[in-house]
PDB file of C-alpha atoms in Angstrom:
ATOM      1  CA  MET A   1     -15.112  -8.416   4.252  1.00 97.00           C
ATOM      2  CA  LYS A   2     -11.556  -8.620   5.213  1.00 98.00           C
ATOM      3  CA  ILE A   3      -9.228 -10.543   3.320  1.00 98.00           C
ATOM      4  CA  CYS A   4      -5.974 -11.464   4.313  1.00 98.00           C
ATOM      5  CA  ARG A   5      -2.811 -13.792   3.062  1.00 98.00           C
ATOM      6  CA  PHE A   6      -1.202 -15.650   6.147  1.00 98.00           C
ATOM      7  CA  ASN A   7       1.153 -18.194   7.161  1.00 98.00           C
ATOM      8  CA  PHE A   8       3.041 -18.263   3.781  1.00 95.00           C
ATOM      9  CA  ASP A   9       0.474 -18.106   1.073  1.00 95.00           C
ATOM     10  CA  ARG A  10      -2.796 -18.725   2.776  1.00 98.00           C
ATOM     11  CA  ILE A  11      -5.734 -17.006   2.296  1.00 98.00           C
ATOM     12  CA  GLY A  12      -8.213 -15.963   4.967  1.00 98.00           C
ATOM     13  CA  LEU A  13     -11.239 -13.845   5.904  1.00 98.00           C
ATOM     14  CA  VAL A  14     -10.666 -11.787   9.312  1.00 98.00           C
ATOM     15  CA  GLN A  15     -13.682 -12.006  11.727  1.00 96.00           C
ATOM     16  CA  ASP A  16     -13.233 -10.223  14.907  1.00 93.00           C
ATOM     17  CA  ALA A  17     -10.008 -12.392  16.601  1.00 96.00           C
ATOM     18  CA  MET A  18     -10.494 -15.007  14.054  1.00 97.00           C
ATOM     19  CA  VAL A  19      -9.171 -16.097  10.575  1.00 98.00           C
ATOM     20  CA  LEU A  20     -11.342 -18.136   8.394  1.00 98.00           C
ATOM     21  CA  ASP A  21      -8.983 -20.172   5.996  1.00 98.00           C
ATOM     22  CA  VAL A  22     -10.818 -19.939   2.880  1.00 98.00           C
ATOM     23  CA  THR A  23      -7.462 -21.137   0.561  1.00 98.00           C
ATOM     24  CA  ASP A  24      -9.193 -24.363  -0.876  1.00 96.00           C
ATOM     25  CA  ARG A  25     -11.742 -22.188  -2.660  1.00 97.00           C
ATOM     26  CA  PHE A  26      -9.176 -20.271  -4.813  1.00 97.00           C
ATOM     27  CA  ASN A  27      -7.714 -22.118  -7.834  1.00 96.00           C
ATOM     28  CA  LEU A  28      -3.992 -21.627  -7.200  1.00 93.00           C
ATOM     29  CA  GLN A  29      -2.524 -23.322 -10.297  1.00 91.00           C
ATOM     30  CA  PRO A  30      -2.668 -20.743 -13.202  1.00 88.00           C
ATOM     31  CA  ALA A  31      -2.071 -21.815 -16.508  1.00 86.00           C
ATOM     32  CA  TRP A  32       1.320 -20.314 -18.267  1.00 91.00           C
ATOM     33  CA  PRO A  33       1.848 -17.630 -19.243  1.00 92.00           C
ATOM     34  CA  GLN A  34      -0.135 -16.255 -16.256  1.00 87.00           C
ATOM     35  CA  PRO A  35      -2.435 -13.605 -17.049  1.00 88.00           C
ATOM     36  CA  GLN A  36      -1.196 -10.003 -16.018  1.00 92.00           C
ATOM     37  CA  GLY A  37      -1.780  -9.016 -12.621  1.00 94.00           C
ATOM     38  CA  ASP A  38      -2.234 -10.972  -9.374  1.00 96.00           C
ATOM     39  CA  TRP A  39      -3.888 -14.275  -9.931  1.00 96.00           C
ATOM     40  CA  VAL A  40      -5.547 -14.507  -6.298  1.00 97.00           C
ATOM     41  CA  VAL A  41      -7.017 -11.054  -6.196  1.00 97.00           C
ATOM     42  CA  SER A  42      -8.365 -11.815  -9.827  1.00 97.00           C
ATOM     43  CA  GLN A  43     -10.475 -14.403  -8.666  1.00 97.00           C
ATOM     44  CA  VAL A  44     -12.107 -12.060  -5.733  1.00 97.00           C
ATOM     45  CA  PRO A  45     -14.801 -10.541  -7.479  1.00 96.00           C
ATOM     46  CA  GLY A  46     -16.459 -13.726  -8.762  1.00 96.00           C
ATOM     47  CA  LEU A  47     -16.060 -15.461  -5.522  1.00 97.00           C
ATOM     48  CA  LEU A  48     -17.303 -12.584  -3.195  1.00 96.00           C
ATOM     49  CA  ALA A  49     -20.982 -14.475  -2.734  1.00 95.00           C
ATOM     50  CA  ASP A  50     -19.238 -17.889  -1.916  1.00 96.00           C
ATOM     51  CA  LEU A  51     -16.900 -16.277   0.572  1.00 96.00           C
ATOM     52  CA  ALA A  52     -19.654 -14.349   2.370  1.00 95.00           C
ATOM     53  CA  GLN A  53     -21.028 -18.097   3.085  1.00 95.00           C
ATOM     54  CA  ALA A  54     -17.532 -18.968   4.902  1.00 95.00           C
ATOM     55  CA  THR A  55     -18.090 -19.438   8.640  1.00 94.00           C
ATOM     56  CA  PRO A  56     -16.282 -21.592  11.507  1.00 93.00           C
ATOM     57  CA  ARG A  57     -18.353 -24.326  10.856  1.00 93.00           C
ATOM     58  CA  ASN A  58     -17.403 -24.805   7.108  1.00 95.00           C
ATOM     59  CA  CYS A  59     -13.546 -23.590   7.715  1.00 95.00           C
ATOM     60  CA  ARG A  60     -10.683 -24.348   9.632  1.00 96.00           C
ATOM     61  CA  THR A  61     -10.391 -21.359  12.121  1.00 97.00           C
ATOM     62  CA  LEU A  62      -7.252 -19.782  13.541  1.00 97.00           C
ATOM     63  CA  SER A  63      -6.365 -17.284  16.119  1.00 97.00           C
ATOM     64  CA  LEU A  64      -5.706 -13.544  14.426  1.00 97.00           C
ATOM     65  CA  ALA A  65      -3.041 -13.140  17.292  1.00 96.00           C
ATOM     66  CA  ASP A  66      -1.280 -16.332  16.319  1.00 96.00           C
ATOM     67  CA  ILE A  67      -1.029 -16.021  12.313  1.00 97.00           C
ATOM     68  CA  ARG A  68       1.679 -14.472  10.274  1.00 98.00           C
ATOM     69  CA  LEU A  69      -0.100 -11.915   8.597  1.00 98.00           C
ATOM     70  CA  GLU A  70       2.068 -11.210   4.730  1.00 98.00           C
ATOM     71  CA  SER A  71       1.213  -8.587   2.088  1.00 98.00           C
ATOM     72  CA  PRO A  72      -2.326  -9.309   0.881  1.00 98.00           C
ATOM     73  CA  VAL A  73      -1.207  -8.639  -2.603  1.00 98.00           C
ATOM     74  CA  ALA A  74       1.263 -11.322  -3.296  1.00 97.00           C
ATOM     75  CA  ASN A  75       2.236 -10.187  -6.896  1.00 96.00           C
ATOM     76  CA  PRO A  76       0.820  -6.782  -8.029  1.00 97.00           C
ATOM     77  CA  GLY A  77       1.817  -5.867 -11.470  1.00 96.00           C
ATOM     78  CA  LYS A  78       2.293  -2.344 -10.698  1.00 97.00           C
ATOM     79  CA  ILE A  79       2.572  -0.502  -7.604  1.00 98.00           C
ATOM     80  CA  VAL A  80       1.408   3.215  -8.340  1.00 98.00           C
ATOM     81  CA  GLY A  81       2.796   6.175  -6.113  1.00 97.00           C
ATOM     82  CA  ALA A  82       1.433   9.566  -6.039  1.00 96.00           C
ATOM     83  CA  PRO A  83       4.219  11.628  -5.049  1.00 90.00           C
ATOM     84  CA  ILE A  84       3.165  14.954  -4.049  1.00 89.00           C
ATOM     85  CA  ASN A  85      -0.830  14.553  -3.199  1.00 93.00           C
ATOM     86  CA  TYR A  86      -1.358  16.633  -0.091  1.00 89.00           C
ATOM     87  CA  HIS A  87      -0.778  20.580  -0.023  1.00 85.00           C
ATOM     88  CA  ALA A  88       0.772  20.462   3.412  1.00 81.00           C
ATOM     89  CA  HIS A  89       3.184  17.723   2.387  1.00 87.00           C
ATOM     90  CA  ILE A  90       4.273  20.163  -0.744  1.00 82.00           C
ATOM     91  CA  GLU A  91       4.966  23.227   1.499  1.00 87.00           C
ATOM     92  CA  GLU A  92       7.077  20.828   3.791  1.00 88.00           C
ATOM     93  CA  ALA A  93       8.942  19.251   0.758  1.00 83.00           C
ATOM     94  CA  ASN A  94       9.777  22.796  -0.379  1.00 84.00           C
ATOM     95  CA  GLN A  95      11.089  23.511   2.895  1.00 88.00           C
ATOM     96  CA  ASP A  96      13.560  20.727   3.362  1.00 81.00           C
ATOM     97  CA  GLN A  97      16.404  20.611   1.619  1.00 81.00           C
ATOM     98  CA  GLU A  98      17.007  16.604   2.203  1.00 77.00           C
ATOM     99  CA  ILE A  99      13.447  15.976   0.231  1.00 83.00           C
ATOM    100  CA  ASN A 100      13.745  18.788  -2.261  1.00 77.00           C
ATOM    101  CA  HIS A 101      17.430  18.549  -3.189  1.00 81.00           C
ATOM    102  CA  GLY A 102      16.940  22.050  -5.191  1.00 79.00           C
ATOM    103  CA  HIS A 103      13.609  21.343  -6.865  1.00 80.00           C
ATOM    104  CA  THR A 104      10.734  23.513  -6.137  1.00 85.00           C
ATOM    105  CA  TYR A 105       7.572  21.230  -6.183  1.00 82.00           C
ATOM    106  CA  THR A 106       4.256  22.424  -7.393  1.00 80.00           C
ATOM    107  CA  THR A 107       1.496  20.415  -8.577  1.00 77.00           C
ATOM    108  CA  LEU A 108       1.268  16.409  -9.382  1.00 81.00           C
ATOM    109  CA  GLU A 109       0.296  16.760 -12.800  1.00 83.00           C
ATOM    110  CA  ARG A 110       3.466  18.611 -13.542  1.00 85.00           C
ATOM    111  CA  TYR A 111       5.691  15.262 -11.964  1.00 86.00           C
ATOM    112  CA  GLY A 112       3.133  12.773 -12.647  1.00 92.00           C
ATOM    113  CA  LEU A 113       2.846   9.435 -10.732  1.00 96.00           C
ATOM    114  CA  PHE A 114       5.810   6.739 -10.338  1.00 96.00           C
ATOM    115  CA  LEU A 115       5.898   2.931 -10.030  1.00 97.00           C
ATOM    116  CA  LYS A 116       7.507   1.150  -7.107  1.00 97.00           C
ATOM    117  CA  ALA A 117       9.211  -2.208  -7.597  1.00 97.00           C
ATOM    118  CA  GLY A 118       7.141  -5.169  -6.990  1.00 96.00           C
ATOM    119  CA  SER A 119      10.016  -6.864  -5.567  1.00 97.00           C
ATOM    120  CA  SER A 120       9.879  -3.770  -2.669  1.00 98.00           C
ATOM    121  CA  LEU A 121       6.677  -5.213  -1.193  1.00 98.00           C
ATOM    122  CA  ILE A 122       6.800  -6.821   2.176  1.00 98.00           C
ATOM    123  CA  GLY A 123       3.808  -7.414   4.863  1.00 98.00           C
ATOM    124  CA  VAL A 124       3.481  -6.279   8.609  1.00 97.00           C
ATOM    125  CA  SER A 125       5.156  -9.350   9.951  1.00 97.00           C
ATOM    126  CA  ASP A 126       8.272  -9.049   7.771  1.00 97.00           C
ATOM    127  CA  VAL A 127      10.828  -5.938   8.504  1.00 98.00           C
ATOM    128  CA  ILE A 128      12.018  -2.990   7.116  1.00 98.00           C
ATOM    129  CA  GLU A 129      15.647  -3.384   6.291  1.00 97.00           C
ATOM    130  CA  PRO A 130      16.936   0.138   6.215  1.00 96.00           C
ATOM    131  CA  ARG A 131      19.858   0.740   3.204  1.00 94.00           C
ATOM    132  CA  PHE A 132      22.461   3.683   3.427  1.00 93.00           C
ATOM    133  CA  PRO A 133      23.415   4.857   6.714  1.00 94.00           C
ATOM    134  CA  ASP A 134      24.593   7.860   5.478  1.00 94.00           C
ATOM    135  CA  ARG A 135      21.219   8.884   3.941  1.00 95.00           C
ATOM    136  CA  ARG A 136      17.744   9.202   5.480  1.00 95.00           C
ATOM    137  CA  THR A 137      15.064   6.699   4.968  1.00 97.00           C
ATOM    138  CA  ASP A 138      11.823   8.631   5.523  1.00 97.00           C
ATOM    139  CA  HIS A 139       8.404   6.985   6.577  1.00 97.00           C
ATOM    140  CA  GLU A 140       5.163   7.736   4.465  1.00 97.00           C
ATOM    141  CA  VAL A 141       1.823   6.609   5.567  1.00 98.00           C
ATOM    142  CA  GLU A 142      -0.714   6.225   2.680  1.00 98.00           C
ATOM    143  CA  LEU A 143      -3.918   4.944   1.895  1.00 98.00           C
ATOM    144  CA  ALA A 144      -3.494   2.001  -0.469  1.00 98.00           C
ATOM    145  CA  VAL A 145      -6.046   1.402  -3.067  1.00 98.00           C
ATOM    146  CA  VAL A 146      -6.067  -2.497  -4.606  1.00 98.00           C
ATOM    147  CA  ILE A 147      -7.842  -2.851  -8.092  1.00 98.00           C
ATOM    148  CA  GLY A 148     -10.108  -5.617  -8.576  1.00 98.00           C
ATOM    149  CA  LYS A 149     -10.861  -5.768 -12.358  1.00 96.00           C
ATOM    150  CA  THR A 150      -8.963  -4.741 -15.586  1.00 97.00           C
ATOM    151  CA  ALA A 151      -9.244  -0.668 -15.851  1.00 97.00           C
ATOM    152  CA  ARG A 152      -8.189   1.337 -18.876  1.00 98.00           C
ATOM    153  CA  MET A 153      -9.054   4.682 -19.579  1.00 98.00           C
ATOM    154  CA  VAL A 154     -11.936   4.978 -17.144  1.00 98.00           C
ATOM    155  CA  THR A 155     -13.507   7.869 -15.946  1.00 98.00           C
ATOM    156  CA  LYS A 156     -13.504   9.226 -12.416  1.00 97.00           C
ATOM    157  CA  GLU A 157     -17.253   8.751 -12.376  1.00 98.00           C
ATOM    158  CA  ALA A 158     -16.668   4.954 -13.099  1.00 98.00           C
ATOM    159  CA  ALA A 159     -13.598   4.738 -11.244  1.00 98.00           C
ATOM    160  CA  LEU A 160     -14.467   3.064  -7.679  1.00 98.00           C
ATOM    161  CA  ASP A 161     -16.202   0.199  -9.647  1.00 98.00           C
ATOM    162  CA  TYR A 162     -12.924  -0.963 -10.489  1.00 98.00           C
ATOM    163  CA  VAL A 163     -11.656  -0.993  -6.815  1.00 98.00           C
ATOM    164  CA  LEU A 164     -11.604  -4.301  -4.819  1.00 98.00           C
ATOM    165  CA  GLY A 165     -10.710  -2.533  -1.426  1.00 98.00           C
ATOM    166  CA  TYR A 166      -8.224  -0.660   0.549  1.00 98.00           C
ATOM    167  CA  ALA A 167      -5.425  -1.387   2.707  1.00 98.00           C
ATOM    168  CA  VAL A 168      -2.990   0.625   5.005  1.00 98.00           C
ATOM    169  CA  GLY A 169       0.223   1.644   2.850  1.00 98.00           C
ATOM    170  CA  LEU A 170       3.767   2.576   4.029  1.00 98.00           C
ATOM    171  CA  ASP A 171       5.918   4.391   0.845  1.00 97.00           C
ATOM    172  CA  MET A 172       9.282   4.002   2.351  1.00 97.00           C
ATOM    173  CA  THR A 173      11.638   6.530   0.742  1.00 96.00           C
ATOM    174  CA  VAL A 174      15.273   7.041   0.392  1.00 96.00           C
ATOM    175  CA  ARG A 175      16.151  10.667   0.477  1.00 94.00           C
ATOM    176  CA  GLY A 176      18.630  11.693  -2.478  1.00 92.00           C
ATOM    177  CA  GLN A 177      18.654  13.074  -5.713  1.00 91.00           C
ATOM    178  CA  GLU A 178      17.807  10.175  -7.882  1.00 92.00           C
ATOM    179  CA  TRP A 179      13.942   9.691  -9.549  1.00 91.00           C
ATOM    180  CA  PRO A 180      11.478   8.604  -6.819  1.00 91.00           C
ATOM    181  CA  GLY A 181      10.799   5.406  -8.634  1.00 94.00           C
ATOM    182  CA  PHE A 182      14.134   4.276  -7.880  1.00 95.00           C
ATOM    183  CA  ARG A 183      14.684   5.591  -4.443  1.00 95.00           C
ATOM    184  CA  LYS A 184      11.210   4.356  -3.392  1.00 96.00           C
ATOM    185  CA  SER A 185      12.051   0.802  -5.001  1.00 97.00           C
ATOM    186  CA  VAL A 186      14.243  -0.513  -2.410  1.00 97.00           C
ATOM    187  CA  ASP A 187      13.773  -3.908  -0.871  1.00 97.00           C
ATOM    188  CA  THR A 188      11.448  -3.837   2.069  1.00 98.00           C
ATOM    189  CA  TYR A 189      10.568  -0.370   1.068  1.00 98.00           C
ATOM    190  CA  ALA A 190       6.876  -0.956   0.440  1.00 98.00           C
ATOM    191  CA  VAL A 191       4.612  -2.188   3.207  1.00 98.00           C
ATOM    192  CA  LEU A 192       0.902  -3.189   2.857  1.00 98.00           C
ATOM    193  CA  GLY A 193      -1.823  -4.614   5.215  1.00 97.00           C
ATOM    194  CA  PRO A 194      -2.648  -5.715   7.134  1.00 98.00           C
ATOM    195  CA  TRP A 195      -5.884  -7.108   5.057  1.00 98.00           C
ATOM    196  CA  ILE A 196      -7.795  -5.628   2.373  1.00 98.00           C
ATOM    197  CA  VAL A 197     -11.271  -4.058   3.115  1.00 98.00           C
ATOM    198  CA  THR A 198     -13.372  -4.739   0.539  1.00 98.00           C
ATOM    199  CA  SER A 199     -14.748  -1.299  -1.126  1.00 98.00           C
ATOM    200  CA  ASP A 200     -18.497  -2.112   0.328  1.00 97.00           C
ATOM    201  CA  GLU A 201     -17.051  -1.647   3.847  1.00 97.00           C
ATOM    202  CA  VAL A 202     -15.410   1.980   2.477  1.00 98.00           C
ATOM    203  CA  PRO A 203     -18.193   3.728   0.995  1.00 94.00           C
ATOM    204  CA  ASP A 204     -16.044   7.112   0.711  1.00 98.00           C
ATOM    205  CA  PRO A 205     -12.121   6.688   0.531  1.00 98.00           C
ATOM    206  CA  ASN A 206     -11.853  10.328   0.313  1.00 98.00           C
ATOM    207  CA  ALA A 207     -12.961  11.319   3.971  1.00 98.00           C
ATOM    208  CA  LEU A 208     -10.747   8.591   5.998  1.00 98.00           C
ATOM    209  CA  ASP A 209      -8.464   9.636   8.975  1.00 98.00           C
ATOM    210  CA  LEU A 210      -4.611   8.533   8.769  1.00 98.00           C
ATOM    211  CA  GLU A 211      -2.093   8.691  11.151  1.00 98.00           C
ATOM    212  CA  LEU A 212       1.398   7.309  12.075  1.00 98.00           C
ATOM    213  CA  ARG A 213       3.698   7.118  14.985  1.00 98.00           C
ATOM    214  CA  VAL A 214       7.281   6.208  15.591  1.00 98.00           C
ATOM    215  CA  ASN A 215       8.020   4.691  18.879  1.00 98.00           C
ATOM    216  CA  GLY A 216       4.950   5.919  20.216  1.00 97.00           C
ATOM    217  CA  GLY A 217       5.296   9.456  19.174  1.00 97.00           C
ATOM    218  CA  GLN A 218       3.001  11.422  16.797  1.00 97.00           C
ATOM    219  CA  ARG A 219       4.448  11.819  13.254  1.00 97.00           C
ATOM    220  CA  GLN A 220       1.546  12.249  10.671  1.00 98.00           C
ATOM    221  CA  ARG A 221      -2.071  12.633  11.128  1.00 98.00           C
ATOM    222  CA  SER A 222      -4.585  14.018   8.510  1.00 98.00           C
ATOM    223  CA  ASN A 223      -7.721  13.026   6.674  1.00 98.00           C
ATOM    224  CA  THR A 224      -7.957  11.572   2.647  1.00 98.00           C
ATOM    225  CA  SER A 225     -10.422  14.577   2.252  1.00 98.00           C
ATOM    226  CA  ARG A 226      -7.074  16.921   1.754  1.00 97.00           C
ATOM    227  CA  LEU A 227      -6.008  14.586  -1.280  1.00 97.00           C
ATOM    228  CA  ILE A 228      -5.311  17.005  -4.310  1.00 95.00           C
ATOM    229  CA  MET A 229      -6.325  14.128  -6.566  1.00 96.00           C
ATOM    230  CA  ASN A 230      -8.803  11.989  -4.839  1.00 97.00           C
ATOM    231  CA  VAL A 231      -9.166   8.222  -5.186  1.00 98.00           C
ATOM    232  CA  GLN A 232     -11.628   8.461  -8.224  1.00 98.00           C
ATOM    233  CA  ARG A 233      -9.198  11.073 -10.119  1.00 97.00           C
ATOM    234  CA  LEU A 234      -5.765   8.879  -9.475  1.00 98.00           C
ATOM    235  CA  ILE A 235      -7.481   5.760 -10.669  1.00 98.00           C
ATOM    236  CA  GLU A 236      -8.871   7.973 -14.227  1.00 98.00           C
ATOM    237  CA  TYR A 237      -5.109   9.592 -14.446  1.00 97.00           C
ATOM    238  CA  ALA A 238      -3.359   6.438 -13.836  1.00 98.00           C
ATOM    239  CA  SER A 239      -5.341   4.215 -16.619  1.00 98.00           C
ATOM    240  CA  SER A 240      -5.398   6.959 -18.874  1.00 97.00           C
ATOM    241  CA  PHE A 241      -1.385   6.037 -19.038  1.00 97.00           C
ATOM    242  CA  TYR A 242      -1.456   2.203 -18.444  1.00 94.00           C
ATOM    243  CA  THR A 243      -3.813  -0.499 -17.811  1.00 98.00           C
ATOM    244  CA  LEU A 244      -4.471  -1.285 -14.537  1.00 98.00           C
ATOM    245  CA  HIS A 245      -4.528  -5.104 -13.682  1.00 98.00           C
ATOM    246  CA  PRO A 246      -6.529  -7.159 -10.641  1.00 98.00           C
ATOM    247  CA  GLY A 247      -3.613  -6.834  -7.441  1.00 98.00           C
ATOM    248  CA  ASP A 248      -2.396  -3.565  -8.709  1.00 98.00           C
ATOM    249  CA  VAL A 249      -1.875  -1.145  -6.069  1.00 98.00           C
ATOM    250  CA  ILE A 250      -1.966   2.414  -5.948  1.00 98.00           C
ATOM    251  CA  MET A 251      -0.415   4.559  -3.012  1.00 98.00           C
ATOM    252  CA  THR A 252      -2.539   7.583  -2.913  1.00 98.00           C
ATOM    253  CA  GLY A 253       0.140   9.927  -1.323  1.00 96.00           C
ATOM    254  CA  THR A 254       1.404  10.924   2.180  1.00 96.00           C
ATOM    255  CA  PRO A 255       0.408  13.831   4.137  1.00 96.00           C
ATOM    256  CA  GLU A 256       2.867  16.348   6.072  1.00 95.00           C
ATOM    257  CA  GLY A 257       5.270  15.179   8.999  1.00 95.00           C
ATOM    258  CA  VAL A 258       7.213  12.538   6.979  1.00 96.00           C
ATOM    259  CA  GLY A 259      10.558  11.941   8.849  1.00 96.00           C
ATOM    260  CA  PRO A 260      13.837   9.489   9.113  1.00 97.00           C
ATOM    261  CA  VAL A 261      13.300   6.227  10.600  1.00 98.00           C
ATOM    262  CA  LYS A 262      16.393   4.598  12.432  1.00 97.00           C
ATOM    263  CA  PRO A 263      17.256   0.706  12.678  1.00 97.00           C
ATOM    264  CA  GLY A 264      15.110  -0.505  15.706  1.00 97.00           C
ATOM    265  CA  ASP A 265      12.422   2.221  15.041  1.00 98.00           C
ATOM    266  CA  LEU A 266       8.612   0.667  15.596  1.00 98.00           C
ATOM    267  CA  ILE A 267       6.352   2.315  13.158  1.00 98.00           C
ATOM    268  CA  GLU A 268       2.393   2.173  13.847  1.00 98.00           C
ATOM    269  CA  ALA A 269       0.271   3.241  10.951  1.00 98.00           C
ATOM    270  CA  SER A 270      -3.482   3.331  10.840  1.00 98.00           C
ATOM    271  CA  VAL A 271      -6.146   4.458   8.429  1.00 98.00           C
ATOM    272  CA  GLN A 272      -9.520   4.679   9.548  1.00 98.00           C
ATOM    273  CA  SER A 273     -12.019   2.307   8.509  1.00 98.00           C
ATOM    274  CA  ILE A 274      -9.377   0.103   7.657  1.00 98.00           C
ATOM    275  CA  GLY A 275      -6.912  -0.980  10.187  1.00 97.00           C
ATOM    276  CA  SER A 276      -3.702  -0.372  12.005  1.00 97.00           C
ATOM    277  CA  ILE A 277      -0.498  -2.065  11.238  1.00 98.00           C
ATOM    278  CA  GLU A 278       2.980  -2.253  13.389  1.00 97.00           C
ATOM    279  CA  VAL A 279       5.907  -3.035  11.422  1.00 98.00           C
ATOM    280  CA  ARG A 280       9.466  -2.739  12.836  1.00 98.00           C
ATOM    281  CA  VAL A 281      12.743  -1.319  10.939  1.00 98.00           C
ATOM    282  CA  ALA A 282      15.389  -3.916  11.655  1.00 97.00           C
ATOM    283  CA  SER A 283      18.122  -3.648  14.113  1.00 95.00           C
ATOM    284  CA  GLN A 284      20.799  -2.947  11.502  1.00 93.00           C
ATOM    285  CA  PHE A 285      21.156  -1.911   7.888  1.00 93.00           C
ATOM    286  CA  ALA A 286      20.669  -4.382   5.429  1.00 91.00           C
ATOM    287  CA  GLN A 287      23.789  -6.824   4.552  1.00 87.00           C
ATOM    288  CA  PRO A 288      24.756  -8.508   1.307  1.00 86.00           C
ATOM    289  CA  ARG A 289      23.096 -11.870   1.022  1.00 79.00           C
TER     290      ARG A 289
END
């Protein structure tokens, strides 16, 4: 099942070239204070059987080509990042002064995970607004894991039971000496889409090809089998430090080939079994508002 968010907070199921509007099956008026996590995502596990009955006969139907796709998660409580989770990316980071700034990267456990601000999140119909003309902004394609139910101190053996599904993620990054959670939390620097593919359609998240192109030229290509910490281990590791709530997103790390983008560039990214996204870098650097 492919679950999308579209046209300013409508909820849909993607079926081939169609989108079935299933918004009315969700409770969109949570009590205050709202439970932690994303309110809509928290309802999905209990609605899967009902959503499976959606057809063009009982839902409003739209063309996928005609809708505005937004981030499939509206309000993640946390966007968790894994900074160096492919060996080849560690090697290139240690060879590039603009990435390492004098640090020598070794293991993910030494540096731990980091958090990206929820305010950095956009969907594929938005544009990335680069900051700081005098600094690099780099692309990083990643498999994104969307948590479906509350997870605290889970084992890697049980970890996938807490996954709602997967999406394509872009962890955009300003290069510099500041901590990753600061440099990676710039507005528009977390891209998620085009939809959530539920976990039943991705039996092994650790065997997926991923690729990124800029203006048609290939920059990154790898497979999640090369993750240092695989998806289950990342969930175990993250949940040992903090509780994961429905709608929390784990960016699993990027492979080698990261590089700068500039205003006007077109980024194309794909993850096997999930889909492809296209997102444009704005034609000028971000302006005051």
